[in-house]
C-alpha positions as a LaTeX table, in Angstrom:
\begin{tabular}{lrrr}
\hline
Residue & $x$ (\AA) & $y$ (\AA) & $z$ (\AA) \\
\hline
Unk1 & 11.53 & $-57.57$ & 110.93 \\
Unk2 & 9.29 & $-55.38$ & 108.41 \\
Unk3 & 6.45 & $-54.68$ & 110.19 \\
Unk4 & 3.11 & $-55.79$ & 109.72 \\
Unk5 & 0.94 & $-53.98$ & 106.97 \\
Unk6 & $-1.94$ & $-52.46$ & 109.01 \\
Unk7 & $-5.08$ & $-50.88$ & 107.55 \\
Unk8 & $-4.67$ & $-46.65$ & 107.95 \\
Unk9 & $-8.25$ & $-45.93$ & 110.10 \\
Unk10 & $-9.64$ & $-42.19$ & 111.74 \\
Unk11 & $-11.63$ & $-41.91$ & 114.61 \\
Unk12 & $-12.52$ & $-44.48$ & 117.42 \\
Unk13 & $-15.45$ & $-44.83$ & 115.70 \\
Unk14 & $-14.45$ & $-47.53$ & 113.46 \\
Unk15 & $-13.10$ & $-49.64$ & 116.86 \\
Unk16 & $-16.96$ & $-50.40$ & 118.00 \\
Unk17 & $-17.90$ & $-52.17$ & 114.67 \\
Unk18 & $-14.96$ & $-55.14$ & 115.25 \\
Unk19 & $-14.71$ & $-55.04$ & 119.14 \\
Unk20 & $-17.80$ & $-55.80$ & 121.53 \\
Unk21 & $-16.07$ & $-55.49$ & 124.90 \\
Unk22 & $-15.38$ & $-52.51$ & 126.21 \\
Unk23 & $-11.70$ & $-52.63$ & 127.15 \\
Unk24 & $-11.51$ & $-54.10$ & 123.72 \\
Unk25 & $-12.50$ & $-50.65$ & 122.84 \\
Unk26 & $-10.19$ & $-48.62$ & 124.78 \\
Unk27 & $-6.95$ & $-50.86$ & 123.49 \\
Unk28 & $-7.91$ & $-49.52$ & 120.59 \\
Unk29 & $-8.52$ & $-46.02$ & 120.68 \\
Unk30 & $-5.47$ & $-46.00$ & 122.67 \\
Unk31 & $-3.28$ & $-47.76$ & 119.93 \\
Unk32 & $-5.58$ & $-44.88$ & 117.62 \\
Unk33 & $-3.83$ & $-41.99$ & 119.44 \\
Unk34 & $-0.54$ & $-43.49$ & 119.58 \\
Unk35 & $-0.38$ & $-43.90$ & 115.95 \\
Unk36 & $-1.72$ & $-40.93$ & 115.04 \\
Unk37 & 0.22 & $-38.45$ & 116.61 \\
Unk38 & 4.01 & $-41.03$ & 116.14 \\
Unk39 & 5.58 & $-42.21$ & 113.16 \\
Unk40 & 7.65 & $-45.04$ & 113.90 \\
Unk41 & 10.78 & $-45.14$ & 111.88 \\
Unk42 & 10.79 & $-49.12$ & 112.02 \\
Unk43 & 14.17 & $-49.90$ & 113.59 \\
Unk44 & 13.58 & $-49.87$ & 116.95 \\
Unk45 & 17.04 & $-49.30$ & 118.49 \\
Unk46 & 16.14 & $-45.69$ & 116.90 \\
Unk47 & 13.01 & $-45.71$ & 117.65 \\
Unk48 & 13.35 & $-46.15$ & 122.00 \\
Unk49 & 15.43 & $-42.78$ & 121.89 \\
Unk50 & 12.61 & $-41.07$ & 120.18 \\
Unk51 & 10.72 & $-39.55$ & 122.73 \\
Unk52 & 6.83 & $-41.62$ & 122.21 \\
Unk53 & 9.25 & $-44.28$ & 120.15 \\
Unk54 & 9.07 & $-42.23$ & 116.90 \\
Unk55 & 8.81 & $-39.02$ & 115.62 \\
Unk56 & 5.88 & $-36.86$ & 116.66 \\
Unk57 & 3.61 & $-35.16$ & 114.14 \\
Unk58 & 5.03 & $-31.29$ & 114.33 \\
Unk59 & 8.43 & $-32.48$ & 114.61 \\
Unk60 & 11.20 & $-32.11$ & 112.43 \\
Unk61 & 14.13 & $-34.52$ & 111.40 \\
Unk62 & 17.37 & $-34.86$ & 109.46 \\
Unk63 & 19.12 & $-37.85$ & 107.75 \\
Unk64 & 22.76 & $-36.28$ & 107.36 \\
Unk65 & 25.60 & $-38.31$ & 105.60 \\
Unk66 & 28.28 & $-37.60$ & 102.77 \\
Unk67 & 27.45 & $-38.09$ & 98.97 \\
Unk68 & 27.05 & $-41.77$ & 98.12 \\
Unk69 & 26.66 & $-43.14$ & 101.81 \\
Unk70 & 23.28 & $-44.01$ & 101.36 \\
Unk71 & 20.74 & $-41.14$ & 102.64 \\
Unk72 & 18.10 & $-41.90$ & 99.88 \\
Unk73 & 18.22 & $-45.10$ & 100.14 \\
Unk74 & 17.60 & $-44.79$ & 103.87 \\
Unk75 & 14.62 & $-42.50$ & 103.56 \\
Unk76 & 12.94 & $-45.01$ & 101.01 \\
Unk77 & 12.98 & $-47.84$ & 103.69 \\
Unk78 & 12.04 & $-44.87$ & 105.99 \\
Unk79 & 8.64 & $-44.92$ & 103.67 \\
Unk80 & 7.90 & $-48.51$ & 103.37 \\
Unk81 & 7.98 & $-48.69$ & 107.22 \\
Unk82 & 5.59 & $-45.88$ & 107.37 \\
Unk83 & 3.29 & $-47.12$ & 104.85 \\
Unk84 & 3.06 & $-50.41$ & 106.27 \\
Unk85 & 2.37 & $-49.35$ & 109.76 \\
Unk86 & $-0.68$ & $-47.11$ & 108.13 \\
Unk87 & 0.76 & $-43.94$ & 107.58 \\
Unk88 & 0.28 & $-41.53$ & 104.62 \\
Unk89 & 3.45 & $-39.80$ & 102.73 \\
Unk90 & 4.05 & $-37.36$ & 100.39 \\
Unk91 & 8.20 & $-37.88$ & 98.89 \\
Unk92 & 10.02 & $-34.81$ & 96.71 \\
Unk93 & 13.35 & $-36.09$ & 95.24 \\
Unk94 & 15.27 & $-33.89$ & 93.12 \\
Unk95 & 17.63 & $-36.82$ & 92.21 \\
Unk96 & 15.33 & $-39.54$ & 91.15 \\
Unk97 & 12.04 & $-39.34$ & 88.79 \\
Unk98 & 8.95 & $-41.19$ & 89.70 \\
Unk99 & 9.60 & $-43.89$ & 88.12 \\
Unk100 & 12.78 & $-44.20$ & 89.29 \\
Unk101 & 11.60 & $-44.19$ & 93.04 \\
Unk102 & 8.52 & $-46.65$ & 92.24 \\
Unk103 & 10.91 & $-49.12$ & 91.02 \\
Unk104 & 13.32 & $-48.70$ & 94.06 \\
Unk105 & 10.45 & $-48.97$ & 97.02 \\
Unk106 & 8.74 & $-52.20$ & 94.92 \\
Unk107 & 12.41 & $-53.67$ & 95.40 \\
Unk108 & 12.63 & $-53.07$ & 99.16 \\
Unk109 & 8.93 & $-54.38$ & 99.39 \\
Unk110 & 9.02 & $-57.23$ & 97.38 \\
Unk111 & 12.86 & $-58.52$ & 98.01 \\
Unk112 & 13.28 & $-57.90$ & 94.26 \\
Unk113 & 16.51 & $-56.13$ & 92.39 \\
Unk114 & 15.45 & $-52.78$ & 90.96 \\
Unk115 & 17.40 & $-53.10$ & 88.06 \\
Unk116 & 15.67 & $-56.02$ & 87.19 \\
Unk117 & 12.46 & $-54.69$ & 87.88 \\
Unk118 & 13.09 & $-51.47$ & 85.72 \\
Unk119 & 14.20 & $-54.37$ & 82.51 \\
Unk120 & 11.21 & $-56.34$ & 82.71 \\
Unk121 & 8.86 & $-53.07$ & 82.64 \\
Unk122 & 10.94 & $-51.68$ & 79.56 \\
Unk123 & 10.57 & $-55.67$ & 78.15 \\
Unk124 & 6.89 & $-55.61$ & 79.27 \\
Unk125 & 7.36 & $-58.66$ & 81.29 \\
Unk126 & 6.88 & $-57.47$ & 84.81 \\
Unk127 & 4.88 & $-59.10$ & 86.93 \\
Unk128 & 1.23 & $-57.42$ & 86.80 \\
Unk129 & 0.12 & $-59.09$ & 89.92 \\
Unk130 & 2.84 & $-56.96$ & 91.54 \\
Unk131 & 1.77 & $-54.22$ & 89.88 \\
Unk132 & $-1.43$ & $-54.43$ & 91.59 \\
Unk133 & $-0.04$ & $-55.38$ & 94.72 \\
Unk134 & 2.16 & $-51.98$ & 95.11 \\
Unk135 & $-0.50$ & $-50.03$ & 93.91 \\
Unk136 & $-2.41$ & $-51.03$ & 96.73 \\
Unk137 & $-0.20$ & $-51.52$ & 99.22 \\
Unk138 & 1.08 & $-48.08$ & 98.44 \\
Unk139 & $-2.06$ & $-46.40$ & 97.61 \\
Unk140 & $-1.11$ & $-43.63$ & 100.64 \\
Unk141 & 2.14 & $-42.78$ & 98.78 \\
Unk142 & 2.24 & $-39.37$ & 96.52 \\
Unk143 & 5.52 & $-38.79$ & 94.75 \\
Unk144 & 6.62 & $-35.66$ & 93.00 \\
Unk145 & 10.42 & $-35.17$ & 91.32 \\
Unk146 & 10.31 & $-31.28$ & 91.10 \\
Unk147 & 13.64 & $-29.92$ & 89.93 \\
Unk148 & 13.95 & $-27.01$ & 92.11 \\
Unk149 & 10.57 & $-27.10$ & 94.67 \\
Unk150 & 9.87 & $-24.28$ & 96.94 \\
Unk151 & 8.44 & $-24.43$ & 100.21 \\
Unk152 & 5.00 & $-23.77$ & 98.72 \\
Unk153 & 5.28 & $-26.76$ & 96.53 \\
Unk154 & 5.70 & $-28.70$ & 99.62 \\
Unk155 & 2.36 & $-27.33$ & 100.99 \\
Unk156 & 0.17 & $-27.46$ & 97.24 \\
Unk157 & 1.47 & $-31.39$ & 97.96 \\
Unk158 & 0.17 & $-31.50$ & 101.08 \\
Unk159 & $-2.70$ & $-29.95$ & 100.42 \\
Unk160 & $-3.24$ & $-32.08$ & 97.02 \\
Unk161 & $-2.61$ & $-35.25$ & 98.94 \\
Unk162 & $-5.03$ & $-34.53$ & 101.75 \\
Unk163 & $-8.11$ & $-33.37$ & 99.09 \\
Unk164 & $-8.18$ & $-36.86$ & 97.45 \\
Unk165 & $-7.56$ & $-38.90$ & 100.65 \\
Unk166 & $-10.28$ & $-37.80$ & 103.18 \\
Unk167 & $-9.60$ & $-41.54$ & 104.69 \\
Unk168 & $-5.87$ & $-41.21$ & 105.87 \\
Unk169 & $-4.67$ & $-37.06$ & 106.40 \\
Unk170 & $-0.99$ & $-36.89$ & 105.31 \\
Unk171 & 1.37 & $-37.97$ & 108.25 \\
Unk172 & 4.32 & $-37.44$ & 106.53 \\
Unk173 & 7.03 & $-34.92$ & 103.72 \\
Unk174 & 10.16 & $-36.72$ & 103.28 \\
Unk175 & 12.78 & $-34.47$ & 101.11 \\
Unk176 & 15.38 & $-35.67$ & 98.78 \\
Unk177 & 17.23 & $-33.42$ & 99.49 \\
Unk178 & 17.16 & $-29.73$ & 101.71 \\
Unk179 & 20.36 & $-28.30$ & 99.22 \\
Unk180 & 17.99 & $-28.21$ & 96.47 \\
Unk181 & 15.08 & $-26.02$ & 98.39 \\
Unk182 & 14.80 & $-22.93$ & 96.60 \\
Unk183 & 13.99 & $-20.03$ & 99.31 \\
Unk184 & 11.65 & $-17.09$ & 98.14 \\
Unk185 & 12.66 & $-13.10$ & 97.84 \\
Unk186 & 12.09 & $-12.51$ & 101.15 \\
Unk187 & 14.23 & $-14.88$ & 102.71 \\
Unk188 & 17.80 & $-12.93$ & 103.67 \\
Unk189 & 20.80 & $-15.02$ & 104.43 \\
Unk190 & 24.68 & $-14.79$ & 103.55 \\
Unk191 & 26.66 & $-17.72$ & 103.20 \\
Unk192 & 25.79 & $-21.70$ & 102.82 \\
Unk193 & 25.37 & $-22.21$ & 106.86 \\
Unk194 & 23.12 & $-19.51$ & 107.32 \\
Unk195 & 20.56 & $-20.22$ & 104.29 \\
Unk196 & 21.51 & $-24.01$ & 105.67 \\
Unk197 & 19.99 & $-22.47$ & 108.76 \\
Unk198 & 17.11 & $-20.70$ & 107.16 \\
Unk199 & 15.93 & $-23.77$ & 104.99 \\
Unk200 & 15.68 & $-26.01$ & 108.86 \\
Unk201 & 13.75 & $-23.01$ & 110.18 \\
Unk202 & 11.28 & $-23.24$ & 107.26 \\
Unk203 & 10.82 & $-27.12$ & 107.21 \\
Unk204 & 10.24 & $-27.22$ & 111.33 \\
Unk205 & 7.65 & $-23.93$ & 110.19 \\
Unk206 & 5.94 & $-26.58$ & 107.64 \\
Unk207 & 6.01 & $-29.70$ & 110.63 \\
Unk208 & 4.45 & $-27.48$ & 112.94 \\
Unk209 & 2.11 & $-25.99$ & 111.09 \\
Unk210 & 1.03 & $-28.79$ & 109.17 \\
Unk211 & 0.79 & $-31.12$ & 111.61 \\
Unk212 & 2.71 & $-33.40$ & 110.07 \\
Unk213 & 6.05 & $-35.17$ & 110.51 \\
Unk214 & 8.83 & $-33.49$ & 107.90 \\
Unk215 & 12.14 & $-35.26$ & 106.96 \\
Unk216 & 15.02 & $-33.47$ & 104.82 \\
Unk217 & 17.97 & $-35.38$ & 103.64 \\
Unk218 & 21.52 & $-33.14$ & 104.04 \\
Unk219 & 24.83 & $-33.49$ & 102.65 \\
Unk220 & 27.56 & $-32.95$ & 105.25 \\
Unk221 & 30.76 & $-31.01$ & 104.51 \\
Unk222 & 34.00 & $-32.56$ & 104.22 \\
Unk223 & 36.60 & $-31.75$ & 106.65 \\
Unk224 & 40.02 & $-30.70$ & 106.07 \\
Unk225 & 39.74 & $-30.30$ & 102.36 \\
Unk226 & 43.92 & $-30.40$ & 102.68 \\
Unk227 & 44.77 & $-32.74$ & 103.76 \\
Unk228 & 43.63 & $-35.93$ & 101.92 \\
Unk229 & 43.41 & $-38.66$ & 105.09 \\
Unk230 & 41.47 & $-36.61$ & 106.65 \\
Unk231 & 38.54 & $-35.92$ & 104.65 \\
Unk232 & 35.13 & $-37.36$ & 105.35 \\
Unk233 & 34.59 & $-39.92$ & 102.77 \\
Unk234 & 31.34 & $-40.45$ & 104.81 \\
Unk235 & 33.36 & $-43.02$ & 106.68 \\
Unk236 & 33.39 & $-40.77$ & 109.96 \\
Unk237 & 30.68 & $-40.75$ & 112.73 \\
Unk238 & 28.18 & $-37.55$ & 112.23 \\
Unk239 & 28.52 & $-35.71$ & 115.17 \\
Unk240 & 26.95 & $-32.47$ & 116.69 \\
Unk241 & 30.12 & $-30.63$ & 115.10 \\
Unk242 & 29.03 & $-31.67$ & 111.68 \\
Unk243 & 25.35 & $-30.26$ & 112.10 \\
Unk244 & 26.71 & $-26.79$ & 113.58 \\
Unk245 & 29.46 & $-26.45$ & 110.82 \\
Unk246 & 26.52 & $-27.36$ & 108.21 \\
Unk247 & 23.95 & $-24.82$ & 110.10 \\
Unk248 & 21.38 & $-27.45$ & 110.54 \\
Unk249 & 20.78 & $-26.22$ & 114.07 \\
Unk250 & 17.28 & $-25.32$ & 113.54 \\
Unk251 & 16.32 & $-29.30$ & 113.19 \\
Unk252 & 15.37 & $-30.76$ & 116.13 \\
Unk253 & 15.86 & $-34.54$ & 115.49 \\
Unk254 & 19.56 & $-35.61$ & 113.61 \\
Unk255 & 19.98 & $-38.72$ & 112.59 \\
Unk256 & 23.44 & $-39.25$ & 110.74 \\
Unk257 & 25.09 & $-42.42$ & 108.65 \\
Unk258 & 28.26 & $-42.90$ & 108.14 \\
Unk259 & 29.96 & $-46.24$ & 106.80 \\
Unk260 & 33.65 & $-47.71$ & 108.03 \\
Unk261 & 34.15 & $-49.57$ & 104.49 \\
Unk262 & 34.46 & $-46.10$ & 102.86 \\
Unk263 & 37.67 & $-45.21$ & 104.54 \\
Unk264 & 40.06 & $-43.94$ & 101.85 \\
Unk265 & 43.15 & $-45.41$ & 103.54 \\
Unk266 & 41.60 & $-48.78$ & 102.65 \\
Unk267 & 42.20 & $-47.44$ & 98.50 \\
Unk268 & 45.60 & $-45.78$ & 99.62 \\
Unk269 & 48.49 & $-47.87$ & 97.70 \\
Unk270 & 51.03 & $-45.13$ & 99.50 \\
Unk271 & 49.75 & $-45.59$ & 102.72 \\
Unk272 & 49.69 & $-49.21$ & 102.29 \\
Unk273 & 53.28 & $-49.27$ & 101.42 \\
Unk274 & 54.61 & $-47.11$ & 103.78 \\
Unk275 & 52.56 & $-48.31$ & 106.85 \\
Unk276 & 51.73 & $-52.28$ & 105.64 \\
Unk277 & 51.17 & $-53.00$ & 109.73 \\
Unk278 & 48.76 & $-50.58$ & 109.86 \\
Unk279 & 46.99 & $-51.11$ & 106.80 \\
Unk280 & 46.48 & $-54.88$ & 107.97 \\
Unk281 & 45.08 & $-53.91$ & 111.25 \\
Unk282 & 43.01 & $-51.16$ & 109.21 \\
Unk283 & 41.62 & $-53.85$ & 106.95 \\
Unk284 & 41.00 & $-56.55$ & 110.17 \\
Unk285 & 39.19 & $-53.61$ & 111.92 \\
Unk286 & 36.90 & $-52.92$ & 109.30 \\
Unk287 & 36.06 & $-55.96$ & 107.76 \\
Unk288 & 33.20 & $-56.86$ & 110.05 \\
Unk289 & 31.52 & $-53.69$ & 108.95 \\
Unk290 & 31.76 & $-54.11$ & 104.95 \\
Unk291 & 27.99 & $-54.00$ & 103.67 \\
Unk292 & 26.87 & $-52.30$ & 106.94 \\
Unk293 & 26.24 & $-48.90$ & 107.81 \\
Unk294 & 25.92 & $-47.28$ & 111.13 \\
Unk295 & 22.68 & $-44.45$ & 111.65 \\
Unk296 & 23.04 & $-42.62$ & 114.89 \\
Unk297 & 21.03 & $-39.76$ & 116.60 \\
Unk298 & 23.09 & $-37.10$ & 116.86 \\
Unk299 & 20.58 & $-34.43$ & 117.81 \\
Unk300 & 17.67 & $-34.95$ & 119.46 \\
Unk301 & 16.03 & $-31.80$ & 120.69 \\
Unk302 & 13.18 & $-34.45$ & 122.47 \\
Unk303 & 14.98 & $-36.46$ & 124.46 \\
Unk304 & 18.33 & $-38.45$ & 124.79 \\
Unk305 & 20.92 & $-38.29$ & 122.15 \\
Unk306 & 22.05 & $-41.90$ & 120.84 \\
Unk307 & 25.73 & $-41.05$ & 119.48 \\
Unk308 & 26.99 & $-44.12$ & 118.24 \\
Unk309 & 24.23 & $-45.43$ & 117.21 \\
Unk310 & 22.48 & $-48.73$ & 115.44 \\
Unk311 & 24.32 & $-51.08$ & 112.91 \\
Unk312 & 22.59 & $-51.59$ & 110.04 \\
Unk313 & 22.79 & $-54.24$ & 107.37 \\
Unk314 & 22.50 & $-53.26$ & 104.03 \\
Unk315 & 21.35 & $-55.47$ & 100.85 \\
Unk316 & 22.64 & $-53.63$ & 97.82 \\
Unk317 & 20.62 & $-56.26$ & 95.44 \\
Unk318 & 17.39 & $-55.43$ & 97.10 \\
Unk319 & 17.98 & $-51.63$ & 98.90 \\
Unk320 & 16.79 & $-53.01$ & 102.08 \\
Unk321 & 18.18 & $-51.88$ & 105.36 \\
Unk322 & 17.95 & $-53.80$ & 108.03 \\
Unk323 & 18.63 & $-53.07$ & 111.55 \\
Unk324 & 21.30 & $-55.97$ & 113.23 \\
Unk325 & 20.16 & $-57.63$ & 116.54 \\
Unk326 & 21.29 & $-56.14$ & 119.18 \\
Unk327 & 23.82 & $-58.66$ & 120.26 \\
Unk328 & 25.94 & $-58.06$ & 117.44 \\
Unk329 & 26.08 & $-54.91$ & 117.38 \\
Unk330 & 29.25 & $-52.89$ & 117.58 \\
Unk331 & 29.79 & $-49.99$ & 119.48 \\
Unk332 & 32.38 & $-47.65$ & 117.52 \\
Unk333 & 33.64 & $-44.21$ & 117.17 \\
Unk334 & 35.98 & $-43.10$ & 114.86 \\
Unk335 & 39.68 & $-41.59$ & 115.24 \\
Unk336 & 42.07 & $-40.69$ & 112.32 \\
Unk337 & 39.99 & $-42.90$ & 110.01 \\
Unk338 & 39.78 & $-46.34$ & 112.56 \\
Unk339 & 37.15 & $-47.68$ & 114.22 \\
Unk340 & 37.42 & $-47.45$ & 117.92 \\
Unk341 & 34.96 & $-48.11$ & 121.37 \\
Unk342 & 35.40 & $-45.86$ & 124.30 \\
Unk343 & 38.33 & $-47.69$ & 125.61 \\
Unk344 & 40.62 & $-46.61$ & 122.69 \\
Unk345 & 40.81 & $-50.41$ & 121.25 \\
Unk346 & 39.37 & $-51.67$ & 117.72 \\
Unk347 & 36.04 & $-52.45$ & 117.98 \\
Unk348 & 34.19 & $-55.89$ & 115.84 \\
Unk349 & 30.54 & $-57.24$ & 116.36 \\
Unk350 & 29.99 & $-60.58$ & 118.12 \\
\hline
\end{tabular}
């Protein structure tokens, strides 16, 4: 369910002009609070593990995944939720250019394909009602595409955002993505982990100080670079393992995403040859989880860790990700490339 779009408000103050009674009142301010100090991320199997069900303002969190497994696409759905439940956001991405983005959250709004949408705006045919509609829907968005941003970029945003929207203080950075942060002078570190390491410090600095909530997106390392079955195609389960081998300690909130259909023994002709039994089982195991992706809390710093997280189903026409009902949703792990639940035997939803 997309949540409701609800009007962004500050101060109680407003609550006494629509409600007369007085517990009327308190519901309100109440609700006020709430919102204002949690930012929901809209799938609530995520969102119960979250300590206040979301992520506080001053916190810090990390989508991590392989290339290609989805991460921005995630973290635009992350904005639509936030914008429709009232929340303000300001979204760097180093890999996309305004336009690019626009196009991409008025297809997860709307339902529409983006590549369609980007045609009829080069044909001058698209819908102007829409137009107007996303505008104003999405009138608490600000989106930059620096190249290389600094952490002082980050703030000018901030800062920019907040001067010309007295009526709804930014809630919200989201970062696409923390390898393209560009550290000043000052900042010492030696190999990829530890300026990995130095670039979390600096975004849970910016949370903190800011008041705000801050999201990064991070590219996880493949593993055993060797030995070709065993690399993470972004088919494996982020674990805790992942986050200390990238140096991504310093975030206190991980949420990785990892998808079964991108097993490379699934494209493996040899291994299909030489193991046909297996492959067949391979391809029965992982069937139920082709368009799906699964986003689990690997870290959480603020209260219980959700390892294997929430199965999500993903429309490639529309870039919508939707969380699955909890009744058909899987519980896997991965070994050697299968999906497995705790008892060692392939796991399906249902």
């Amino acid at each position: 369910m997309w949540p409701a779009p609800r009007a962004a408000f500050k101060g109680v103050h407003l609550s006494i002009k629509l409600f007369d009674a007085p517990d009327q009142v308190e519901e309100w301010a109440k609700e006020a609070t709430f919102r204002d100090a949690v930012i929901r991320t809209g799938y609530p199997g995520l969102d119960r593990y979250l300590k206040g069900g979301g992520i506080r303002r001053g916190q810090c969190a990390c989508l991590m995944a392989r290339s290609e497994v989805g991460k921005s696409w995630l973290a635009l759905n992350l904005i639509v939720n936030a914008i429709l439940d009232g929340h303000s956001v300001v979204f760097s991405s180093q890999e996309m250019t305004v336009a690019e983005v626009t196009n991409r959250l008025m297809a997860i709004h709307f339902g529409l394909d983006p590549l369609v949408i980007e045609q009829e705006k080069r044909n001058g045919t698209f819908d102007p009602n829409l137009e107007q509609r996303y505008r104003n829907d999405f009138r608490n968005l600000s989106v930059y595409d620096y190249t290389e941003p600094t952490f002082e970029d980050l703030r000018k945003a901030a800062q920019l955002y907040n001067a010309s929207h007295d009526e709804a203080p930014l809630s919200a950075i989201i970062q696409d993505y923390s390898d393209y942060m560009r550290l000043d002078r000052d900042d010492r570190y030696g190999n990829s982990a530890q300026k990995a390491n130095t670039v979390a410090k600096r975004f849970a600095q910016l949370a903190k100080t800011k008041n705000i909530v801050v999201v990064t997106l991070v590219q996880t390392g493949r593993a055993s670079e060797g030995d070709s079955s065993k690399r993470d195609h972004g088919h494996k389960m982020v674990t805790k393992e992942a986050i200390m081998y990238g140096g991504e300690q310093a975030f206190g909130i991980m949420l990785g995403i990892w998808r079964p259909e991108l097993d490379p023994l699934l494209d493996d002709e040899v291994y299909a040859r030489q193991n046909p039994d297996d492959y067949l089982q391979l391809q029965a195991d992982i069937e139920p989880f082709r368009g799906k992706a699964f986003v689990n809390l690997a870290k959480n710093r603020y209260g219980p860790s959700h390892r294997k997280g929430v199965l999500m189903d993903l429309d490639w026409g529309t870039g919508r990700w939707r969380e699955t009902p909890v009744s058909s949703t899987a519980s896997p792990d991965t070994t050697g490339g299968h999906i497995w639940d705790g008892a060692g035997s392939a796991s399906t939803p249902g």
